[in-house]
XYZ file of C-alpha atoms in Angstrom:
266
model
C 13.860 20.381 -19.834
C 14.068 24.103 -20.601
C 15.899 26.406 -18.198
C 13.559 28.630 -16.146
C 13.510 32.176 -17.539
C 14.191 33.647 -14.069
C 17.698 32.136 -13.981
C 20.287 34.780 -13.043
C 24.005 35.199 -13.710
C 26.061 36.744 -10.923
C 27.144 40.275 -11.871
C 30.922 40.818 -11.799
C 32.471 42.254 -8.672
C 34.105 45.666 -8.973
C 37.090 45.414 -11.320
C 36.241 41.836 -12.308
C 35.988 40.827 -15.976
C 32.522 39.924 -17.264
C 31.507 36.285 -17.435
C 32.552 34.745 -20.739
C 28.980 33.609 -21.414
C 27.567 37.105 -20.862
C 30.098 38.654 -23.232
C 29.669 36.060 -25.983
C 25.877 35.787 -25.834
C 25.606 39.571 -25.622
C 27.640 39.932 -28.826
C 25.377 37.343 -30.456
C 22.260 39.285 -29.438
C 23.666 42.478 -30.952
C 24.655 40.732 -34.196
C 21.208 39.170 -34.619
C 19.546 42.516 -33.882
C 21.640 44.159 -36.590
C 20.802 41.334 -38.981
C 17.095 42.024 -38.311
C 17.701 45.753 -38.953
C 16.344 46.725 -35.545
C 17.641 49.604 -33.445
C 18.433 49.417 -29.774
C 15.332 51.520 -29.145
C 13.174 49.005 -31.050
C 14.469 46.194 -28.850
C 14.114 48.249 -25.673
C 10.469 49.050 -26.393
C 9.663 45.391 -27.014
C 11.113 44.156 -23.703
C 10.055 47.275 -21.742
C 13.446 48.680 -20.827
C 15.747 51.519 -21.914
C 17.997 51.543 -24.976
C 20.911 52.009 -22.568
C 20.029 48.715 -20.873
C 19.900 46.904 -24.227
C 23.375 48.255 -24.950
C 24.608 46.955 -21.589
C 23.064 43.541 -22.224
C 24.876 43.348 -25.556
C 28.282 44.327 -24.188
C 28.782 41.949 -21.267
C 26.247 42.962 -18.612
C 23.724 40.213 -19.296
C 22.577 38.879 -15.918
C 19.053 37.487 -16.427
C 18.055 34.617 -18.672
C 14.700 36.319 -19.282
C 16.424 39.301 -20.951
C 18.200 37.017 -23.417
C 15.147 34.887 -24.207
C 12.949 37.969 -24.555
C 15.283 39.484 -27.140
C 15.640 36.187 -29.002
C 11.867 35.943 -29.208
C 11.695 39.485 -30.588
C 14.291 38.623 -33.226
C 12.382 35.526 -34.324
C 14.903 33.022 -32.967
C 12.388 30.381 -31.991
C 13.987 27.080 -33.023
C 14.586 24.848 -30.023
C 18.306 24.102 -30.721
C 19.209 27.810 -30.752
C 17.227 28.644 -27.623
C 18.475 25.623 -25.736
C 22.068 26.413 -26.735
C 21.884 29.969 -25.373
C 20.271 28.811 -22.149
C 22.907 26.100 -21.732
C 25.746 28.588 -22.232
C 24.333 31.070 -19.756
C 24.235 28.324 -17.125
C 27.994 27.689 -17.457
C 29.230 27.676 -13.827
C 32.787 28.766 -14.635
C 32.579 32.519 -15.023
C 35.676 33.124 -17.093
C 35.721 29.962 -19.205
C 33.010 28.977 -21.673
C 32.919 25.631 -23.500
C 30.756 26.011 -26.618
C 29.966 22.912 -28.686
C 26.296 23.874 -28.982
C 24.291 24.476 -32.175
C 24.863 27.956 -33.551
C 28.451 28.179 -32.276
C 29.627 29.586 -35.619
C 27.136 32.465 -35.352
C 28.461 33.320 -31.907
C 32.062 33.303 -33.121
C 31.137 35.478 -36.107
C 29.363 37.907 -33.762
C 32.473 38.304 -31.607
C 34.699 38.747 -34.652
C 32.382 41.360 -36.144
C 32.394 43.494 -33.005
C 36.042 43.121 -31.991
C 38.008 46.375 -31.967
C 41.306 44.516 -32.304
C 41.995 40.897 -33.165
C 44.997 38.579 -33.283
C 44.499 35.327 -35.210
C 47.022 32.520 -34.796
C 46.624 29.672 -37.279
C 48.550 26.412 -37.093
C 47.098 24.569 -40.093
C 45.913 26.809 -42.935
C 45.553 30.398 -44.048
C 42.582 31.752 -42.029
C 39.401 32.171 -44.037
C 39.436 35.937 -43.453
C 42.625 36.161 -45.579
C 42.037 33.458 -48.196
C 41.597 34.064 -51.900
C 38.453 32.561 -53.396
C 40.279 29.649 -55.038
C 42.208 28.615 -51.919
C 41.001 25.095 -51.155
C 39.380 24.469 -47.786
C 40.351 20.887 -47.058
C 38.234 18.817 -44.714
C 40.523 19.461 -41.745
C 40.337 23.247 -42.183
C 36.619 23.673 -42.859
C 34.298 24.953 -40.195
C 32.196 22.068 -38.888
C 28.505 22.732 -39.505
C 25.423 21.902 -37.527
C 21.750 21.953 -38.470
C 21.113 25.436 -37.070
C 20.593 28.164 -39.703
C 23.513 30.566 -40.160
C 22.166 33.943 -39.051
C 25.345 35.974 -38.517
C 27.653 36.688 -41.416
C 31.412 36.343 -40.940
C 33.563 39.417 -40.611
C 34.439 40.865 -44.020
C 37.535 39.408 -45.663
C 40.700 41.405 -45.131
C 41.748 43.857 -47.805
C 44.602 46.318 -48.125
C 42.230 48.969 -46.769
C 40.392 47.351 -43.847
C 43.032 45.431 -41.885
C 43.734 47.976 -39.178
C 43.753 46.369 -35.740
C 44.138 42.831 -37.127
C 47.287 40.717 -36.725
C 47.670 37.378 -38.499
C 50.125 34.930 -36.943
C 50.928 32.044 -39.285
C 52.829 29.050 -38.000
C 55.707 28.346 -40.377
C 54.115 25.022 -41.283
C 51.115 26.868 -42.756
C 53.391 28.137 -45.505
C 55.413 24.961 -45.896
C 52.400 22.656 -46.095
C 51.078 23.016 -49.673
C 47.312 23.099 -50.171
C 45.639 20.264 -52.038
C 45.768 22.461 -55.141
C 49.383 23.703 -55.113
C 48.759 25.844 -58.182
C 46.839 28.393 -56.069
C 49.673 28.860 -53.568
C 51.514 31.605 -55.536
C 48.325 33.654 -55.876
C 47.488 33.177 -52.185
C 50.968 34.229 -51.082
C 50.834 37.215 -53.435
C 47.588 38.251 -51.770
C 49.180 37.963 -48.319
C 52.120 40.092 -49.475
C 49.707 42.721 -50.767
C 47.893 42.783 -47.431
C 51.117 42.957 -45.436
C 52.634 45.745 -47.538
C 49.703 48.136 -47.122
C 49.726 50.722 -44.358
C 46.008 50.018 -43.868
C 46.281 46.257 -44.143
C 46.784 43.729 -41.362
C 50.097 42.900 -39.770
C 51.178 39.429 -40.911
C 53.857 37.534 -38.992
C 55.287 34.061 -39.525
C 56.178 32.176 -36.332
C 59.282 30.007 -37.003
C 59.365 26.402 -35.885
C 62.413 26.952 -33.699
C 60.426 29.402 -31.555
C 58.428 26.394 -30.279
C 55.352 28.536 -29.708
C 52.717 26.151 -31.021
C 49.023 26.865 -30.451
C 46.988 24.207 -28.673
C 44.118 24.685 -31.113
C 43.891 24.913 -34.894
C 43.014 28.601 -34.523
C 43.378 31.033 -31.633
C 41.795 34.473 -31.491
C 42.771 37.224 -29.116
C 40.136 39.974 -29.220
C 39.331 43.253 -27.556
C 35.548 43.132 -27.392
C 33.637 46.076 -25.931
C 36.679 47.001 -23.873
C 37.232 43.482 -22.525
C 39.813 40.814 -23.282
C 38.409 37.709 -24.947
C 40.489 34.751 -26.126
C 38.976 31.990 -28.249
C 40.416 28.565 -29.012
C 38.891 26.730 -31.943
C 39.225 22.973 -31.761
C 37.648 20.380 -34.043
C 33.931 20.965 -33.644
C 33.897 23.177 -30.551
C 35.157 26.447 -29.106
C 36.546 27.608 -25.792
C 36.136 31.257 -24.759
C 38.103 32.909 -21.957
C 37.847 36.208 -20.085
C 39.606 37.587 -17.003
C 42.687 35.777 -15.770
C 41.887 32.823 -18.030
C 42.192 35.133 -21.041
C 45.308 36.850 -19.668
C 47.215 33.552 -19.484
C 46.476 32.853 -23.138
C 47.226 36.437 -24.139
C 50.754 35.878 -22.840
C 51.046 32.956 -25.230
C 49.873 35.067 -28.176
C 52.264 37.852 -27.172
C 55.138 35.352 -27.136
C 54.155 34.217 -30.637
C 54.068 37.822 -31.838
C 57.459 38.523 -30.312
C 58.929 35.480 -32.079
C 57.256 36.228 -35.414
C 58.983 37.657 -38.466
C 57.270 39.803 -41.041
C 55.705 37.951 -43.935
C 58.188 38.047 -46.863
């Protein structure tokens, strides 16, 4: 049964972080709008509001289900799995924690990554896709699980020596010691990482030694600053957890400990 369109999300109290669902779904709405090459004014006219309100909806102030469904309809997102997924997420009762196993979860992660001002990525199993060379093998355990929903949001551009500002890669030591299924590509991949790390405009790359015992609970963790708010994402096998507010702060401390223990990529 579909969620009634009049469903409302409680606005945050003064000084309170936005609900995780509002921040994540808002980023998704903005990413899909950009993919459709529509301006904020185009969207505002269609749902009879101001461009300023559309901007607020996209940056964490989404409080009515009808606003989200109205924009999705405008953008041509009419398949039932996508609509049901968004409605399900917006009904999440825990304000600062969002469990996302729903169809289209990869689009929502891509949307957050695209719009993040800063991002820390901690990988425990493989070189993150944003820093891989084209021949680096993506083994089954490191591939993104797929669902039947069309991919509508492109991933953030791969890191180069010129576009890595604000990005920190944390690699567990085992990432470098565990050879890929095609060991012959390892030298080229490590050379690429060295090139990224040595550039003043590239990302910061740190290796977290085993003896630090700072091991992420998920295969990937992302610490983002998204529209001025803290957002932490844990990627598990086939689902994501998003955190804002105090929930995000606790996990930020973990990422900060990993950064403090890390050594610069050789």
